[in-house]
Short mmCIF file of C-alpha atoms and ligand atoms in Angstrom, two decimals:
data_model
loop_
_atom_site.label_atom_id
_atom_site.label_comp_id
_atom_site.label_asym_id
_atom_site.label_seq_id
_atom_site.Cartn_x
_atom_site.Cartn_y
_atom_site.Cartn_z
CA MET A 19 -11.30 26.62 -38.72
CA ARG A 20 -13.56 25.98 -35.74
CA PRO A 21 -11.88 25.04 -32.50
CA LEU A 22 -12.12 21.49 -31.17
CA LEU A 23 -14.78 20.98 -28.57
CA HIS A 24 -13.92 18.85 -25.57
CA PHE A 25 -16.77 16.98 -23.91
CA VAL A 26 -15.81 15.50 -20.57
CA PHE A 27 -17.76 12.72 -18.91
CA THR A 28 -17.09 11.10 -15.59
CA LEU A 29 -18.06 7.47 -15.43
CA ARG A 30 -16.57 4.09 -14.71
CA VAL A 31 -15.52 2.55 -17.99
CA ASN A 32 -13.60 -0.49 -19.13
CA SER A 33 -11.13 1.39 -21.24
CA THR A 34 -9.75 4.16 -19.12
CA VAL A 35 -9.41 7.06 -21.50
CA ALA A 36 -10.93 7.11 -24.93
CA TRP A 37 -10.56 9.79 -27.56
CA THR A 38 -12.87 10.13 -30.51
CA ASN A 39 -11.58 12.77 -32.82
CA ARG A 40 -13.78 13.22 -35.86
CA HIS A 41 -12.86 16.52 -37.44
CA ARG A 42 -14.58 18.91 -35.02
CA PHE A 43 -15.16 16.89 -31.86
CA ALA A 44 -12.93 15.32 -29.27
CA ILE A 45 -14.53 13.27 -26.52
CA LEU A 46 -12.46 12.52 -23.48
CA ILE A 47 -13.96 9.86 -21.25
CA LEU A 48 -12.66 10.16 -17.73
CA MET A 49 -12.72 7.42 -15.16
CA LYS A 50 -14.25 7.77 -11.78
CA PRO A 51 -11.25 7.81 -9.40
CA SER A 52 -10.84 5.14 -6.73
CA LEU A 53 -8.81 4.86 -3.54
CA ILE A 54 -8.21 2.16 -0.93
CA VAL A 55 -5.79 2.19 2.02
CA HIS A 56 -4.72 -0.18 4.79
CA GLY A 57 -2.96 0.06 8.13
CA GLY A 58 -1.80 -3.51 8.61
CA ALA A 59 -3.28 -6.94 9.30
CA TRP A 60 -2.43 -8.34 12.73
CA ASP A 61 -4.08 -8.91 16.10
CA ILE A 62 -4.72 -5.17 16.47
CA PRO A 63 -5.51 -4.52 20.15
CA ASP A 64 -8.87 -2.99 21.14
CA GLU A 65 -7.16 0.18 22.44
CA ALA A 66 -5.72 0.87 18.97
CA VAL A 67 -8.91 0.38 16.95
CA ASP A 68 -10.12 4.00 17.03
CA ALA A 69 -6.71 5.41 16.19
CA CYS A 70 -6.32 2.95 13.30
CA LYS A 71 -9.74 3.88 11.91
CA SER A 72 -9.13 7.59 12.20
CA GLY A 73 -5.67 7.21 10.64
CA CYS A 74 -7.25 5.46 7.64
CA HIS A 75 -9.92 8.15 7.47
CA HIS A 76 -7.32 10.94 7.42
CA ALA A 77 -5.36 9.10 4.75
CA LEU A 78 -8.50 8.78 2.59
CA THR A 79 -9.22 12.48 3.10
CA ALA A 80 -5.73 13.45 1.93
CA GLY A 81 -5.75 11.11 -1.06
CA TRP A 82 -9.33 11.77 -2.10
CA SER A 83 -8.99 15.56 -2.03
CA ILE A 84 -6.34 15.13 -4.72
CA LEU A 85 -8.24 12.59 -6.81
CA ALA A 86 -11.60 14.34 -6.58
CA SER A 87 -10.10 17.57 -7.90
CA GLY A 88 -8.56 15.83 -10.90
CA GLY A 89 -5.13 15.18 -9.38
CA SER A 90 -2.90 12.21 -10.02
CA ALA A 91 -2.99 8.76 -8.44
CA LEU A 92 0.73 9.09 -7.70
CA ASP A 93 0.13 12.28 -5.67
CA ALA A 94 -2.82 10.58 -3.97
CA VAL A 95 -0.97 7.46 -2.79
CA GLU A 96 1.98 9.58 -1.66
CA ALA A 97 -0.29 11.90 0.33
CA ALA A 98 -2.27 9.04 1.88
CA ILE A 99 0.84 7.13 2.90
CA THR A 100 2.57 10.23 4.26
CA ILE A 101 -0.38 10.65 6.65
CA LEU A 102 -0.19 6.99 7.70
CA GLU A 103 3.60 7.19 8.20
CA ASP A 104 3.21 10.23 10.44
CA GLU A 105 0.54 8.50 12.53
CA PRO A 106 2.32 6.65 15.39
CA VAL A 107 -0.33 3.94 15.63
CA PHE A 108 1.00 2.34 12.42
CA ASP A 109 4.25 0.48 11.79
CA ALA A 110 5.67 2.89 9.22
CA GLY A 111 7.75 6.07 9.52
CA TYR A 112 7.29 7.61 12.99
CA GLY A 113 6.23 4.88 15.43
CA SER A 114 7.72 1.94 13.50
CA HIS A 115 8.67 -1.23 15.36
CA LEU A 116 12.30 -1.26 16.48
CA ASN A 117 14.93 -3.70 15.27
CA ALA A 118 17.17 -5.77 17.56
CA ASP A 119 19.48 -2.76 18.00
CA GLY A 120 16.58 -0.60 19.18
CA ARG A 121 16.48 1.43 15.96
CA VAL A 122 13.81 2.14 13.37
CA GLU A 123 14.61 0.73 9.92
CA CYS A 124 12.00 1.52 7.26
CA ASP A 125 11.18 0.23 3.78
CA ALA A 126 8.81 1.69 1.16
CA ILE A 127 7.79 1.22 -2.47
CA VAL A 128 5.55 2.88 -5.02
CA MET A 129 4.73 1.26 -8.38
CA ASP A 130 3.36 2.71 -11.61
CA GLY A 131 0.82 0.38 -13.27
CA ALA A 132 1.35 1.91 -16.71
CA THR A 133 5.12 1.44 -16.99
CA LEU A 134 5.54 -1.37 -14.43
CA ARG A 135 8.34 0.75 -12.99
CA ALA A 136 8.77 0.95 -9.21
CA GLY A 137 10.69 3.22 -6.84
CA SER A 138 11.74 1.39 -3.72
CA ALA A 139 13.95 2.06 -0.69
CA ALA A 140 14.91 -0.18 2.23
CA ALA A 141 16.77 -0.17 5.54
CA LEU A 142 16.28 3.58 6.03
CA GLN A 143 17.12 4.99 9.45
CA ARG A 144 17.00 8.72 8.78
CA VAL A 145 14.16 9.33 6.34
CA LYS A 146 11.08 10.84 7.93
CA ASN A 147 8.70 9.80 5.17
CA PRO A 148 10.06 6.81 3.26
CA ILE A 149 7.26 6.96 0.67
CA GLN A 150 8.54 10.36 -0.46
CA LEU A 151 11.96 8.86 -1.11
CA ALA A 152 10.38 5.90 -2.95
CA ARG A 153 8.63 8.38 -5.23
CA LYS A 154 11.86 10.27 -5.93
CA ILE A 155 13.51 6.98 -6.84
CA LEU A 156 10.60 6.18 -9.15
CA GLU A 157 10.91 9.53 -10.88
CA LYS A 158 14.58 10.45 -10.74
CA CYS A 159 16.72 7.36 -10.30
CA PRO A 160 18.01 5.07 -13.06
CA HIS A 161 17.60 2.15 -10.64
CA MET A 162 14.40 0.87 -9.04
CA MET A 163 15.65 0.13 -5.52
CA LEU A 164 18.19 1.74 -3.18
CA VAL A 165 19.05 0.68 0.37
CA ALA A 166 20.56 2.06 3.57
CA GLU A 167 23.27 4.72 3.33
CA GLY A 168 23.10 4.97 -0.48
CA ALA A 169 19.35 5.51 -0.35
CA GLU A 170 19.74 8.19 2.31
CA ARG A 171 22.41 9.94 0.25
CA PHE A 172 20.02 9.94 -2.72
CA ALA A 173 17.31 11.34 -0.43
CA LYS A 174 19.56 14.18 0.67
CA ASP A 175 20.60 14.96 -2.91
CA HIS A 176 16.95 15.14 -3.99
CA GLY A 177 15.54 17.23 -1.19
CA VAL A 178 13.78 14.46 0.75
CA LYS A 179 13.58 15.32 4.43
CA LEU A 180 16.07 13.51 6.69
CA CYS A 181 15.82 13.34 10.47
CA ALA A 182 17.80 12.02 13.41
CA PRO A 183 17.09 8.26 13.87
CA GLU A 184 15.73 8.91 17.39
CA GLU A 185 13.02 11.18 15.98
CA LEU A 186 11.28 8.11 14.52
CA VAL A 187 11.13 6.25 17.87
CA THR A 188 7.97 6.49 19.99
CA GLU A 189 7.86 5.82 23.71
CA ALA A 190 5.45 2.90 23.22
CA GLU A 191 7.76 1.15 20.77
CA TRP A 192 10.80 1.81 22.97
CA GLU A 193 9.04 0.19 25.92
CA ALA A 194 7.98 -2.78 23.80
CA TYR A 195 11.57 -3.15 22.62
CA LEU A 196 12.90 -3.10 26.20
CA ARG A 197 10.40 -5.79 27.19
CA CYS A 198 11.33 -7.92 24.18
CA SER A 199 15.07 -7.60 24.71
CA LYS A 200 14.86 -8.66 28.37
CA ASP A 201 13.24 -12.01 27.80
CA LYS A 202 13.69 -14.99 25.48
CA HIS A 203 9.91 -15.39 25.21
CA ALA A 204 9.89 -12.23 23.19
CA ALA A 205 6.72 -13.06 21.26
CA GLU A 206 4.72 -12.59 24.45
CA HIS A 207 5.97 -9.03 24.72
CA HIS A 208 4.85 -8.21 21.23
CA ARG A 209 1.30 -8.34 22.50
CA GLY A 210 -0.40 -4.98 22.47
CA HIS A 211 1.48 -3.29 19.66
CA GLU A 212 0.47 -5.39 16.70
CA GLN A 213 -0.40 -2.56 14.38
CA GLY A 214 1.12 -2.88 10.96
CA THR A 215 2.44 -1.75 7.68
CA VAL A 216 0.51 0.78 5.61
CA GLY A 217 -0.51 0.76 1.97
CA ALA A 218 -2.59 2.54 -0.66
CA VAL A 219 -3.82 1.91 -4.19
CA ALA A 220 -5.34 4.66 -6.33
CA ILE A 221 -6.72 5.20 -9.83
CA ASP A 222 -7.13 8.75 -11.05
CA GLN A 223 -9.57 10.16 -13.57
CA ASN A 224 -7.11 9.57 -16.38
CA GLY A 225 -6.99 5.88 -15.53
CA HIS A 226 -3.48 5.97 -14.07
CA LEU A 227 -3.01 3.30 -11.41
CA PHE A 228 -0.42 3.40 -8.61
CA ALA A 229 0.10 1.11 -5.61
CA ALA A 230 2.34 1.80 -2.61
CA THR A 231 3.44 0.19 0.66
CA SER A 232 5.49 1.49 3.60
CA THR A 233 6.67 -0.33 6.73
CA GLY A 234 8.96 -0.40 9.72
CA GLY A 235 9.12 -4.18 9.31
CA THR A 236 8.76 -6.71 12.10
CA CYS A 237 9.51 -6.06 15.76
CA CYS A 238 13.04 -7.01 16.88
CA LYS A 239 14.09 -7.95 13.34
CA LEU A 240 17.81 -8.33 12.74
CA PRO A 241 19.45 -5.10 11.60
CA GLY A 242 19.54 -5.14 7.80
CA ARG A 243 16.50 -7.43 7.47
CA VAL A 244 14.29 -6.48 4.54
CA GLY A 245 10.81 -7.98 4.33
CA ASP A 246 8.29 -8.23 1.52
CA SER A 247 7.04 -4.66 1.64
CA PRO A 248 9.56 -2.86 -0.62
CA LEU A 249 10.00 -5.82 -2.98
CA ILE A 250 8.24 -5.49 -6.32
CA GLY A 251 5.65 -8.26 -6.61
CA CYS A 252 5.82 -9.21 -2.92
CA GLY A 253 4.53 -6.28 -0.82
CA CYS A 254 3.23 -4.26 -3.77
CA TYR A 255 2.37 -4.61 -7.44
CA ALA A 256 0.50 -2.54 -10.02
CA ASP A 257 -0.38 -3.33 -13.60
CA SER A 258 -2.83 -0.96 -15.30
CA GLU A 259 -4.15 -3.80 -17.44
CA VAL A 260 -5.40 -5.64 -14.37
CA GLY A 261 -5.11 -3.89 -11.00
CA GLY A 262 -2.89 -2.91 -8.07
CA VAL A 263 -2.21 -4.54 -4.70
CA SER A 264 -0.59 -3.68 -1.35
CA CYS A 265 0.14 -6.46 1.17
CA THR A 266 0.79 -6.78 4.89
CA GLY A 267 1.71 -9.63 7.23
CA TYR A 268 4.73 -11.88 7.73
CA GLY A 269 7.20 -10.68 5.14
CA GLU A 270 9.16 -13.92 4.98
CA ALA A 271 5.95 -15.81 4.10
CA ILE A 272 4.58 -13.19 1.69
CA MET A 273 7.86 -13.31 -0.24
CA LYS A 274 7.51 -17.09 -0.69
CA ILE A 275 4.34 -16.73 -2.74
CA VAL A 276 5.19 -13.32 -4.26
CA MET A 277 1.80 -12.34 -2.98
CA ALA A 278 1.10 -8.98 -4.65
CA LYS A 279 1.97 -10.25 -8.14
CA THR A 280 0.17 -13.52 -7.48
CA THR A 281 -2.96 -11.56 -6.61
CA VAL A 282 -2.69 -9.51 -9.79
CA ASP A 283 -2.31 -12.75 -11.75
CA PHE A 284 -5.47 -14.08 -10.08
CA LEU A 285 -7.21 -10.90 -11.22
CA ARG A 286 -6.06 -11.53 -14.77
CA ARG A 287 -7.27 -15.11 -14.73
CA PRO A 288 -10.12 -15.20 -12.22
CA ALA A 289 -10.73 -18.85 -13.11
CA ILE A 290 -7.59 -19.78 -11.16
CA CYS A 291 -8.89 -20.64 -7.75
CA VAL A 292 -7.13 -22.08 -4.74
CA ASP A 293 -9.23 -23.88 -2.18
CA ARG A 294 -12.56 -22.22 -2.91
CA THR A 295 -15.67 -23.77 -1.48
CA ALA A 296 -18.85 -23.99 -3.53
CA ALA A 297 -20.55 -21.50 -1.24
CA GLN A 298 -17.93 -18.83 -1.93
CA SER A 299 -18.05 -19.06 -5.70
CA CYS A 300 -21.51 -17.56 -6.26
CA ASN A 301 -21.75 -13.81 -5.91
CA ASP A 302 -18.20 -12.59 -5.37
CA SER A 303 -16.58 -10.27 -7.87
CA ALA A 304 -13.38 -11.26 -9.61
CA ALA A 305 -11.61 -8.76 -7.35
CA ASP A 306 -13.02 -10.38 -4.19
CA LEU A 307 -12.04 -13.82 -5.42
CA ALA A 308 -8.52 -12.77 -6.33
CA ALA A 309 -7.98 -11.24 -2.88
CA ARG A 310 -9.38 -14.25 -1.11
CA ASP A 311 -7.51 -16.79 -3.24
CA ALA A 312 -4.21 -15.05 -2.55
CA ILE A 313 -4.77 -15.19 1.22
CA HIS A 314 -5.83 -18.83 0.94
CA LEU A 315 -2.62 -19.54 -0.90
CA LEU A 316 -0.60 -17.74 1.80
CA ALA A 317 -2.20 -19.88 4.49
CA LYS A 318 -2.03 -23.10 2.53
CA ARG A 319 1.57 -22.88 1.32
CA THR A 320 3.23 -20.98 4.18
CA HIS A 321 0.86 -21.40 7.17
CA ALA A 322 1.30 -17.69 7.80
CA THR A 323 -1.11 -14.82 8.28
CA GLY A 324 -1.51 -11.57 6.41
CA GLY A 325 -3.78 -9.34 4.43
CA LEU A 326 -4.04 -7.30 1.28
CA ILE A 327 -6.00 -4.55 -0.41
CA LEU A 328 -6.54 -4.12 -4.13
CA LEU A 329 -8.22 -2.09 -6.82
CA ASP A 330 -8.96 -3.81 -10.09
CA CYS A 331 -8.41 -1.79 -13.26
CA HIS A 332 -12.08 -0.68 -13.24
CA GLY A 333 -11.61 0.80 -9.76
CA ASN A 334 -13.43 -1.90 -7.79
CA PRO A 335 -11.94 -2.29 -4.30
CA ALA A 336 -11.43 -5.64 -2.59
CA LEU A 337 -9.55 -6.93 0.45
CA ALA A 338 -8.87 -10.12 2.37
CA PHE A 339 -7.03 -11.12 5.53
CA ASN A 340 -6.69 -14.18 7.75
CA THR A 341 -5.52 -12.28 10.83
CA PRO A 342 -7.95 -11.37 13.61
CA ARG A 343 -8.09 -7.80 12.28
CA MET A 344 -7.00 -5.54 9.46
CA ALA A 345 -7.26 -1.74 9.43
CA TYR A 346 -8.50 -0.44 6.08
CA GLY A 347 -10.61 2.15 4.34
CA TYR A 348 -11.88 2.91 0.86
CA VAL A 349 -13.98 5.46 -0.95
CA ALA A 350 -17.39 4.03 -1.86
CA PRO A 351 -18.98 4.69 -5.28
CA ASP A 352 -21.13 7.50 -3.79
CA GLY A 353 -17.95 9.27 -2.55
CA SER A 354 -18.41 8.39 1.12
CA PHE A 355 -15.54 6.96 3.16
CA PHE A 356 -15.75 3.49 4.64
CA THR A 357 -13.20 2.56 7.32
CA ALA A 358 -13.01 -0.56 9.47
CA VAL A 359 -10.72 -2.55 11.73
N1 LIG B 10 5.11 -7.17 5.85
C1 LIG B 10 5.86 -6.39 6.78
C2 LIG B 10 7.24 -6.98 6.92
O1 LIG B 10 7.37 -8.18 7.01
C3 LIG B 10 5.24 -6.29 8.13
C4 LIG B 10 3.79 -5.91 8.15
O2 LIG B 10 3.10 -6.02 7.15
O3 LIG B 10 3.29 -5.45 9.18
O4 LIG B 10 8.18 -6.23 6.97
#
């Protein structure tokens, strides 16, 4: 008998992987991979713009080198977010905002669009790269979310790197914390370090979709506070049938409208529109409209600010924010990197 021949194409298709197996031929249609990242939506100060852009660029480089060589979307989002966590300009991992006790407390999540399963961890004080623990929980834990000491014990048992809590604290954040804790008008002292949460969404050539988010939360939060970021549907959501989303902004507001899942629902039913003007309805893609409608809903129902990134299931990127700035980057169809703040 003659061996099967495998013809491999790379193109963007509606159905992600298609096999045609007629006796002698098997045709595997591969998707063109896609990747988008963000580094928070806030009033990012001018001095931080270059560092935010280059952080996003490095994250794209790490994630894209995996996707472009046929690697998995899970590896790509983990690699991209690990870079962003290690970069002190962002509020995740090293350089996170400090809580009211002057300690870093991190949250992270990664979600698989095929199974709708997530791995999530919150209130971590000793995990160098929270996204790596979130992945271990996704892959090795019977539960979907672990917090605090139990999460750190799971990390240790599964070879995720722990560190001393002080190793996550940067001088800039310590100074901001001291200013905040000296004065009741704390909000004033938050000026100048409004960089944010990080996130990534990727689709690999096999059509697998993963979304992920990692954060140090809000500055001077109460110890034990958990925001939207590690909550499935709030700070992150992925459904291979429709798309994947990572959010940033005021966690307490984002939770109220379950923003990541709401955005995915808008993608599924693009006719649902909140507050759209006639001028906006013309040339925008369904992905653009879903992103924008979700941020409109955030503003309308909670009066808060935030942002989000998404990939629809065909790999089209979109983003929206109602803050002065958002740091983000994506890989354009020609393979070039676009970053902006
Ligand atoms: N959403 C995050 C939180 O509330 C903060 C952020 O996005 O910067 O924990």
